[in-house]
Short mmCIF file of C-alpha atoms in Angstrom, two decimals:
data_model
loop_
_atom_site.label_atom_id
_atom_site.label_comp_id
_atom_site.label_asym_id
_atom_site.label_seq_id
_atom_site.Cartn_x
_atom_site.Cartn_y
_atom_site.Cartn_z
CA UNK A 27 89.04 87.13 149.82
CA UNK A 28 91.39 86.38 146.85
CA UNK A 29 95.25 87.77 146.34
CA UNK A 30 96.20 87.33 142.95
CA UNK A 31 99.88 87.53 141.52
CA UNK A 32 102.41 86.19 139.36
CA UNK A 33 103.07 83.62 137.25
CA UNK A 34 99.53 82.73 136.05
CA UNK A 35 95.69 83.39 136.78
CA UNK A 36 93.40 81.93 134.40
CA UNK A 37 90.35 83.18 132.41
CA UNK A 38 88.20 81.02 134.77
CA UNK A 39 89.72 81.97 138.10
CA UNK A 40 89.44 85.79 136.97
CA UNK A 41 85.60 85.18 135.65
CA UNK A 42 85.38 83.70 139.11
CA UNK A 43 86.56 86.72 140.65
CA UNK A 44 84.64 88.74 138.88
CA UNK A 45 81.27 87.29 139.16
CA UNK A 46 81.63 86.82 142.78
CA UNK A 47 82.77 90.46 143.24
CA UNK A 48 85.15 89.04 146.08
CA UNK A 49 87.07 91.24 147.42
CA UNK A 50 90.64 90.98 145.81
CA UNK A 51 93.90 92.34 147.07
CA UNK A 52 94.96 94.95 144.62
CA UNK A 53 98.74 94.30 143.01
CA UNK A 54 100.68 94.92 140.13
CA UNK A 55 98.52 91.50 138.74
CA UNK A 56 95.51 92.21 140.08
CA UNK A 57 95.38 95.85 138.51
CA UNK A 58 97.07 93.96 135.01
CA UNK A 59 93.91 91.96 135.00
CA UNK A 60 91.22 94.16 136.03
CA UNK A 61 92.27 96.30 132.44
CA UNK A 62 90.42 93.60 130.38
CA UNK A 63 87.58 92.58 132.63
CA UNK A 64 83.82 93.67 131.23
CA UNK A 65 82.33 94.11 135.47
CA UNK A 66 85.66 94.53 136.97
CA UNK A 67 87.30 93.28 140.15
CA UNK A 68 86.59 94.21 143.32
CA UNK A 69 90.45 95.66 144.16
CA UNK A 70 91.24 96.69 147.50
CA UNK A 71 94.16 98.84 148.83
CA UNK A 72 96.42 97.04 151.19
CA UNK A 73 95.47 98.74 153.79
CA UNK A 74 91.38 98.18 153.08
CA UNK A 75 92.20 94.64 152.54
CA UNK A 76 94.53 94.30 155.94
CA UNK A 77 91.14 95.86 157.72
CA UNK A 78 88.61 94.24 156.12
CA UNK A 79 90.51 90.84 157.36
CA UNK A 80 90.68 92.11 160.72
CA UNK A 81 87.18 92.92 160.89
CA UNK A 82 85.83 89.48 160.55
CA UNK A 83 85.81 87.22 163.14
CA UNK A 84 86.98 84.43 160.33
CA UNK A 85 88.49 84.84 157.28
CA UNK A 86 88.75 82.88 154.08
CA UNK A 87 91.43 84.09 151.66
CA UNK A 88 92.57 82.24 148.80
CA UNK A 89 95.65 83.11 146.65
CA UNK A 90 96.30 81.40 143.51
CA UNK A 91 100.37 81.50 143.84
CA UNK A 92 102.82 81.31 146.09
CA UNK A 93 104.55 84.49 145.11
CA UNK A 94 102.02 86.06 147.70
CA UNK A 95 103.91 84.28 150.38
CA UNK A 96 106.15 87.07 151.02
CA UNK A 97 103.57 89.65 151.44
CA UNK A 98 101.31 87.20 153.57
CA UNK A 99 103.64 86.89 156.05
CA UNK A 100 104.97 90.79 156.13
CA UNK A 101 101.34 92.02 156.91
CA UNK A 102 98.97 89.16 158.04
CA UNK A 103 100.62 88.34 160.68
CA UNK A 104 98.16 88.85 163.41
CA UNK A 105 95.84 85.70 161.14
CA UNK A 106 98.25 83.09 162.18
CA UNK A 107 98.51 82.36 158.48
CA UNK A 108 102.68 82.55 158.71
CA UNK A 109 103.19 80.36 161.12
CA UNK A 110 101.03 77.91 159.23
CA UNK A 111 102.43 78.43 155.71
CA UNK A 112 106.11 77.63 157.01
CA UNK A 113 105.30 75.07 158.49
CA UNK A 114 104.26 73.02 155.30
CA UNK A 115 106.14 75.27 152.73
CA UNK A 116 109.58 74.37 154.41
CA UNK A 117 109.69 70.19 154.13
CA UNK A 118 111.84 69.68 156.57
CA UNK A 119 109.73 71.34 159.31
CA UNK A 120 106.58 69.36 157.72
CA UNK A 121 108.47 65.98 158.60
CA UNK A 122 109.42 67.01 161.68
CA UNK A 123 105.19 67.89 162.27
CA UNK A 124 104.46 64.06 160.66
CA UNK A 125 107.47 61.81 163.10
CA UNK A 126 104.22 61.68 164.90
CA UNK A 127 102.68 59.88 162.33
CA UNK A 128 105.24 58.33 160.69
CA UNK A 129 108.02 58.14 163.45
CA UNK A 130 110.21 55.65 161.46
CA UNK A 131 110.35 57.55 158.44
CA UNK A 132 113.85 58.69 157.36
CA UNK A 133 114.94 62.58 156.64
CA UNK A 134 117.57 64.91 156.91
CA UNK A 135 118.42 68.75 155.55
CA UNK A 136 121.80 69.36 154.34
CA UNK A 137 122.46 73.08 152.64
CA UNK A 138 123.31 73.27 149.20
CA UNK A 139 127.26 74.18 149.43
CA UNK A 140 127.52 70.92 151.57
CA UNK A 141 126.11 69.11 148.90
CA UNK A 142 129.47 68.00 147.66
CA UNK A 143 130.51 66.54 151.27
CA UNK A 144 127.48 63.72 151.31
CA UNK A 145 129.28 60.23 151.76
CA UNK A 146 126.88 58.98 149.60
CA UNK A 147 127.49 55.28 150.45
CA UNK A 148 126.49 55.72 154.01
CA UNK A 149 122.74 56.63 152.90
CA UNK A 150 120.01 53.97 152.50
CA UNK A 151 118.77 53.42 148.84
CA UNK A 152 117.04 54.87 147.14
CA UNK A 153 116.07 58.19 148.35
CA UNK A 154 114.89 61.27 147.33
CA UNK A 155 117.01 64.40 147.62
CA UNK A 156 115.37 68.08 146.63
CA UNK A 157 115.14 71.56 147.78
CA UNK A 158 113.35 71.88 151.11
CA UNK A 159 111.37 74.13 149.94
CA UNK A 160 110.71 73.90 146.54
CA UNK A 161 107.91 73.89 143.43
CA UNK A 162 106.86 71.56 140.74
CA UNK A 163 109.74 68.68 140.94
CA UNK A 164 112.42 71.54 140.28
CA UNK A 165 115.54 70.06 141.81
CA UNK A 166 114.31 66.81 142.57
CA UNK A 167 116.08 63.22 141.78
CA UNK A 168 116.03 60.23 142.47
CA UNK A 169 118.78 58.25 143.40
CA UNK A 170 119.01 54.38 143.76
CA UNK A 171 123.17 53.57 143.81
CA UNK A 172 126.00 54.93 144.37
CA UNK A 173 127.82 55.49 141.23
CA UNK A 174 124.46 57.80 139.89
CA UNK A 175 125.44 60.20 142.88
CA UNK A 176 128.11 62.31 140.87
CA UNK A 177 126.15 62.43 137.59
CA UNK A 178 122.88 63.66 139.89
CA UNK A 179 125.16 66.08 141.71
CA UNK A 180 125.86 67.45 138.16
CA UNK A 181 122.48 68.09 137.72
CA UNK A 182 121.10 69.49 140.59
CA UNK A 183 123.95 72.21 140.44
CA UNK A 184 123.39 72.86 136.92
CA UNK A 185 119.58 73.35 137.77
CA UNK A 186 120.21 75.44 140.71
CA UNK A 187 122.08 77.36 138.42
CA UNK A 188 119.48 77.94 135.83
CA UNK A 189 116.33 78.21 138.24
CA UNK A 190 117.51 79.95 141.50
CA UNK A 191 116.07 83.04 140.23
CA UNK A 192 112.85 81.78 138.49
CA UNK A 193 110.76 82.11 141.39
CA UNK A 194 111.21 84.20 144.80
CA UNK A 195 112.49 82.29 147.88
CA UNK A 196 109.17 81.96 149.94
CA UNK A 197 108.15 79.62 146.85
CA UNK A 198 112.10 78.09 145.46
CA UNK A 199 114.86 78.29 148.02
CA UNK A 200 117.98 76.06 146.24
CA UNK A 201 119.77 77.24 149.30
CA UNK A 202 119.36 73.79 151.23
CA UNK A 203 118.08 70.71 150.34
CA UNK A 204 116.19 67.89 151.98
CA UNK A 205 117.32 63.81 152.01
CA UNK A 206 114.80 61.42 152.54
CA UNK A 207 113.64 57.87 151.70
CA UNK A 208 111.97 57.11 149.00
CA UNK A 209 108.28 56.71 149.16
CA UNK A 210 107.23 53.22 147.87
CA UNK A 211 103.72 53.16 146.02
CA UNK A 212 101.40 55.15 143.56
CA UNK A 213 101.94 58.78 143.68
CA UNK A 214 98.71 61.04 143.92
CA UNK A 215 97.73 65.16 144.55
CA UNK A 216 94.58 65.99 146.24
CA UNK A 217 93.20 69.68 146.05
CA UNK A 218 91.34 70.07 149.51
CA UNK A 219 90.42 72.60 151.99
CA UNK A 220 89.80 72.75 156.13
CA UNK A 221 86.35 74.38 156.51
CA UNK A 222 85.20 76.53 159.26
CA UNK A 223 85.00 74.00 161.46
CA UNK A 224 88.08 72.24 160.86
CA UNK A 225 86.43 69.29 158.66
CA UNK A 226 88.53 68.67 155.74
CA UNK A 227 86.66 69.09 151.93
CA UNK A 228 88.41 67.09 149.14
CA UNK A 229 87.91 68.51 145.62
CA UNK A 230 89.67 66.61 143.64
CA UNK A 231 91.94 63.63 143.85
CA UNK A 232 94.69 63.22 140.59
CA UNK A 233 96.85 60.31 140.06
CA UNK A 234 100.62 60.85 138.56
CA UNK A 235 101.85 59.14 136.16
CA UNK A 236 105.44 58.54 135.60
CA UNK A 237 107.16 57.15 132.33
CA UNK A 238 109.86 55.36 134.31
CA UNK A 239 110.85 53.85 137.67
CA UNK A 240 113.32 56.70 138.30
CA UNK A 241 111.36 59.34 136.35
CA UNK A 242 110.04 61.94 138.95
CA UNK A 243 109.20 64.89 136.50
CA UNK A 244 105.31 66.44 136.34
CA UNK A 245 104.67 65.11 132.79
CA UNK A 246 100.85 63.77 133.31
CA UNK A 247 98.35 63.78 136.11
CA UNK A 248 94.44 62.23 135.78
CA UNK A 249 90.97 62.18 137.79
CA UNK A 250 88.91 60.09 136.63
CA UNK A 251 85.93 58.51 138.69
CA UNK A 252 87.45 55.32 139.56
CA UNK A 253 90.44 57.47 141.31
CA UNK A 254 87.71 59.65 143.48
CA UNK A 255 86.19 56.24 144.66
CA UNK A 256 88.88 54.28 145.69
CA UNK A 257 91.22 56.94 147.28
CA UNK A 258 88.63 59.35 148.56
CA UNK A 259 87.88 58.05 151.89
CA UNK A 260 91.50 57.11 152.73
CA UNK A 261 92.51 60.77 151.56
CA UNK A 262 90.19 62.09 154.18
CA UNK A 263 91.34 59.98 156.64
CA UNK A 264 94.78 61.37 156.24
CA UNK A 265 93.63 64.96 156.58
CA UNK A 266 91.61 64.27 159.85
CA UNK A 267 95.17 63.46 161.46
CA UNK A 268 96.92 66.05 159.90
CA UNK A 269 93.86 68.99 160.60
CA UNK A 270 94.67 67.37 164.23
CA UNK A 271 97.94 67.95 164.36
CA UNK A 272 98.41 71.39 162.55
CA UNK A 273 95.46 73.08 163.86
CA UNK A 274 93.79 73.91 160.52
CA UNK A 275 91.00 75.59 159.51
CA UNK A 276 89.72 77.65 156.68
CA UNK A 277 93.15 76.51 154.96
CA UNK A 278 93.16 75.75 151.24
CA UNK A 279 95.81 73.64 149.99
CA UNK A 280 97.54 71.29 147.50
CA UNK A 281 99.14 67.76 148.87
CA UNK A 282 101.08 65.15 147.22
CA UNK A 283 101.71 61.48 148.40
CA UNK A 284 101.79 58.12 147.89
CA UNK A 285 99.94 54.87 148.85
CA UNK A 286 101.86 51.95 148.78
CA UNK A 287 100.74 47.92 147.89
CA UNK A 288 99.31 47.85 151.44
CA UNK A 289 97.07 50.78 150.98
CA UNK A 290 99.12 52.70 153.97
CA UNK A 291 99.37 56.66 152.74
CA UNK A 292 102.14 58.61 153.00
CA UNK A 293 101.87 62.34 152.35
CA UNK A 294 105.09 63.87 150.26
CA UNK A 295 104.47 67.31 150.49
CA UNK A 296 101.46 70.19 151.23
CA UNK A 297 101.39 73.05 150.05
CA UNK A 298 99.48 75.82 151.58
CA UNK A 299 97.03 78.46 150.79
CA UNK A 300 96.50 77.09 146.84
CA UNK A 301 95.31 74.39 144.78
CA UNK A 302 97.54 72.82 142.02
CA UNK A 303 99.55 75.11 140.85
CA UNK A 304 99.55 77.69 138.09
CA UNK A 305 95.45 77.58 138.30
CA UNK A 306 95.64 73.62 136.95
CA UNK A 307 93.27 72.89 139.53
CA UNK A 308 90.88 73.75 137.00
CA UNK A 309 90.96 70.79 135.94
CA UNK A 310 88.31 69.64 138.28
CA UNK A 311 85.92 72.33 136.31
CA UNK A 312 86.30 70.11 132.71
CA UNK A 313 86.25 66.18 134.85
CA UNK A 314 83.38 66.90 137.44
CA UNK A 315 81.69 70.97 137.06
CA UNK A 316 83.65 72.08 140.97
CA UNK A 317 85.12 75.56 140.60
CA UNK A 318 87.61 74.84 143.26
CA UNK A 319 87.68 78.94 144.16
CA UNK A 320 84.10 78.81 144.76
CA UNK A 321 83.60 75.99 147.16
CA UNK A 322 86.73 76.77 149.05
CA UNK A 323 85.64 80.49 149.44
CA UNK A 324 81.68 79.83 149.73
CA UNK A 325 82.37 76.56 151.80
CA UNK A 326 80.57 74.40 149.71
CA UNK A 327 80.96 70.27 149.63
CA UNK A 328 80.92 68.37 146.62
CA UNK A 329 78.18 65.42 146.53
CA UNK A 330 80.41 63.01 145.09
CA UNK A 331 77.98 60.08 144.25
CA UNK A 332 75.78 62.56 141.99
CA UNK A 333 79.05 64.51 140.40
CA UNK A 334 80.43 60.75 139.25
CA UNK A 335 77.46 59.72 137.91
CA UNK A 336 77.82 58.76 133.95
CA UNK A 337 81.72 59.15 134.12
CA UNK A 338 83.02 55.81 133.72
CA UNK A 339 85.64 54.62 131.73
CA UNK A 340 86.45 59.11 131.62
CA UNK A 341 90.05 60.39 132.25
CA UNK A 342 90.81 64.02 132.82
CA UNK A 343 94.35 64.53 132.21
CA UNK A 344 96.68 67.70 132.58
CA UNK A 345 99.63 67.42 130.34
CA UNK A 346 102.70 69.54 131.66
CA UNK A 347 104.80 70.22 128.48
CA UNK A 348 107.79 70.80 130.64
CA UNK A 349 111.03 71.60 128.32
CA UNK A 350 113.83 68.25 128.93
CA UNK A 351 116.56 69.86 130.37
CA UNK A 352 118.87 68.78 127.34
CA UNK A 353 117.01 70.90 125.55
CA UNK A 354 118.55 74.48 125.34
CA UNK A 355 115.86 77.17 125.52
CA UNK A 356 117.82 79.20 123.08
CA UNK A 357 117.65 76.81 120.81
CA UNK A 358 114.27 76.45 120.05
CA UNK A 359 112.43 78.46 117.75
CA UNK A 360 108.68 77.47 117.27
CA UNK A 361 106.29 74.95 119.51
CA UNK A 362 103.68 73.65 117.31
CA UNK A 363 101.01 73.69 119.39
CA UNK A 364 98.48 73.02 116.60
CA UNK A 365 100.22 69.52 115.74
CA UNK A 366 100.29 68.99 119.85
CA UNK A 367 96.16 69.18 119.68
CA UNK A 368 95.67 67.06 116.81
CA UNK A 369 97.28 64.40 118.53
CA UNK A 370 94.53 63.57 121.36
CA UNK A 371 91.26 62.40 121.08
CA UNK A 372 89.40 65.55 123.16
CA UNK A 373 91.81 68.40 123.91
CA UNK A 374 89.97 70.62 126.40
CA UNK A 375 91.99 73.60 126.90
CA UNK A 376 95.28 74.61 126.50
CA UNK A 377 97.26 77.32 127.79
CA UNK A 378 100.73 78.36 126.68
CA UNK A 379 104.12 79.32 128.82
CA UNK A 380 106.98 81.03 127.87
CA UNK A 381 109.43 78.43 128.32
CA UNK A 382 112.84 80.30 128.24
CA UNK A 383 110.99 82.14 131.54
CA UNK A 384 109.48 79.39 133.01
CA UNK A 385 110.64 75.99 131.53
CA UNK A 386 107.51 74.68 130.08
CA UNK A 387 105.88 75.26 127.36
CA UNK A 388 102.47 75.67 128.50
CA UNK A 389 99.96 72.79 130.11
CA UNK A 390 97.13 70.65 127.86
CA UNK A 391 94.22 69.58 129.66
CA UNK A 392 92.29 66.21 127.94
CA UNK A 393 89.21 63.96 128.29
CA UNK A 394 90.66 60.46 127.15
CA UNK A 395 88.65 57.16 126.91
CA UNK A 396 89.88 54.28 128.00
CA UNK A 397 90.14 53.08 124.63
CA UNK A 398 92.19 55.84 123.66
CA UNK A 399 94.93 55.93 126.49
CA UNK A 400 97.47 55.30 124.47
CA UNK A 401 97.83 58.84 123.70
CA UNK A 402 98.73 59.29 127.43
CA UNK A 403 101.12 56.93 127.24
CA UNK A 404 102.97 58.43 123.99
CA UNK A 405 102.99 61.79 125.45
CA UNK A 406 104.24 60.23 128.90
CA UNK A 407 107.55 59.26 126.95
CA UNK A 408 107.68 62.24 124.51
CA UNK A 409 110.62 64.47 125.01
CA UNK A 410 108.43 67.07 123.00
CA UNK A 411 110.74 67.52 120.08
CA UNK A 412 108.66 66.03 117.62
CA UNK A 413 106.63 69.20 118.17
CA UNK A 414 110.36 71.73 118.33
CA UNK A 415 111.35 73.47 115.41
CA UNK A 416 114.64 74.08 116.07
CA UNK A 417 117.01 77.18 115.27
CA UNK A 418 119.71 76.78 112.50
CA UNK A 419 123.09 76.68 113.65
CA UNK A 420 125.36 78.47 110.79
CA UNK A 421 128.54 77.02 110.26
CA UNK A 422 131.43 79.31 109.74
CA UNK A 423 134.14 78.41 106.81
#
């Protein structure tokens, strides 16, 4: 079962949708979408959809956003599914959940008119501070002495300013914010789901990419076959603990984390009931052929030595064009999006944002050789205004 909503479905989740004829929760975006669609969706009432889950002995429901986490927890309760989605949604409660893993690992929540009270000196360097529950890396920083506490206090109140009402408070709470050490080591996402049984199903493993040691934006994430092979099994390894601990089953989600020099994992974040956000975990459609909806939802397993067969020296990249936050949105007039696809090798798709609503101007997914990486790297750095035509600014006599 699928619930659709706000920001962002794509053509290929809605084709999925449609195709499937799975039952889909009917909203204000469901009912936008089913307009345009040649077979149509297969749109329930809430209260069809609400009995139609509590017919079935087991239930898979997907929902590409976590906009829906509001209305999951108002009238699902009797699935469980609330209990689980705070759980991970709100970070502080997921550390508490992992001291059992990771007993020595440092946290603490501090709400956001506090913020200014932090004796910054007493707190070990560097660590992470961001909202505890939170989306993309809104509100997060990095900080790694003590005299770049003021300027980062700046900007997290200047953000909370300009974001708090972006996205509902189920999915972007600035209210309180989360402290904790930094997490040494490569930084990776993993789309993945808990099957019937409680096995866990990677889909997808992508690395992130950073342009800087104290860069922790979402400018570029890859798959490629050499990341499925050497993180795969140590990914699933992860999940058996934390399927353990949390009880999970029939549980889609999206997790970040790290593995460090010593090839010990360390999970950042999980979030539940979707894949990568704003349907980017369609990415795993262009690298390796997996609709993610379908195997969650059907319960199918990817055969991972077959699917990687012929992709070396491939990299499927998402490019976030996320707007710098120098950059004011009223400022800009055009985004040349034509002169953004002639510069890589083998743009796949791309898909466009409005970026005065959402702060990005749309994502760019890529197949990039080896030889060719360097286009990665350039638009790793790129603060996107070589694509910006800005506004004219008339000066008065």
């Amino acid at each position: 079962m699928l619930i659709l909503d706000y920001p962002y479905v794509s053509k290929f989740l809605k084709s999925t949708a449609e195709e499937l004829q799975i039952p889909v929760l009917k909203n204000e975006m469901s009912a936008e979408l089913n307009k345009d669609v040649e077979k149509g969706l297969k749109l329930l009432e809430e209260s069809e959809f609400i009995e139609l889950i509590k017919s079935k002995n087991e239930c898979v429901i997907y929902s590409n956003s976590e906009n829906s986490i509001g209305w999951i927890s108002g009238n699902l309760g009797f699935t469980g599914l609330p209990e689980k989605i705070e759980l991970f949604k709100d970070k502080i409660k997921f550390r508490e959940l992992l001291e059992r893993i990771y007993p020595d690992f440092y946290f603490w929540g501090i709400e956001f008119e506090k913020l200014d009270e932090i004796r910054v000196e007493e707190i070990k360097k560097p660590f992470i501070i961001k909202p505890s529950v939170g989306f993309f890396s809104l509100g997060v920083y990095k900080v790694s002495t003590d005299e770049e506490w003021i300027s980062v206090l700046s900007r997290i109140k200047a953000e909370v300013e300009e974001i708090r009402d972006r996205y509902p408070v189920q999915v972007l709470n600035t209210g309180k914010f989360i402290i904790e050490e930094n997490i040494e080591g490569e930084e990776f996402a993993v789309d993945a789901y808990f099957n019937s049984a409680g096995k866990p199903v990677v889909l997808n493993i992508l690395k992130h990419i950073f342009s800087s040691e104290n860069d922790v934006s979402d400018r570029v994430y890859f798959t490629s076959k050499s990341v499925m092979e050497t993180h795969r099994e140590t990914v699933e390894d992860l999940l058996k603990e934390l399927g353990k601990l949390a009880g999970l089953k029939n549980f889609p989600f999206h997790m970040e984390f790290r593995i460090g020099i010593d090839r010990r994992i360390q999970p950042i974040e999980l979030n539940p009931m979707r894949f990568a956000g704003w349907c980017t975990t369609d990415i795993a459609h262009f690298a390796y052929g997996i609709n993610t909806y379908r195997y969650f939802l059907e319960q199918l397993e990817p055969e991972w030595d077959k699917i990687l067969e012929g992709k070396d020296g491939m990299n499927y990249c998402l490019v976030i064009l996320n707007r710098s936050a120098e950059i004011d949105p009223k400022s800009v007039e055009t985004f040349d999006y034509e002169k953004l696809l002639s510069d890589f090798e083998k743009p796949l798709e791309l898909r466009k944002a409005d970026h005065e609503k959402y702060g990005l101007f749309g994502y760019l997914f890529t197949e990039t050789n080896n030889n060719n990486w360097y286009e990665i790297e350039r638009i790793l750095k790129s603060d996107l205004k070589e694509y910006i035509t800005f506004k004219k600014t008339i000066s008065l006599p």
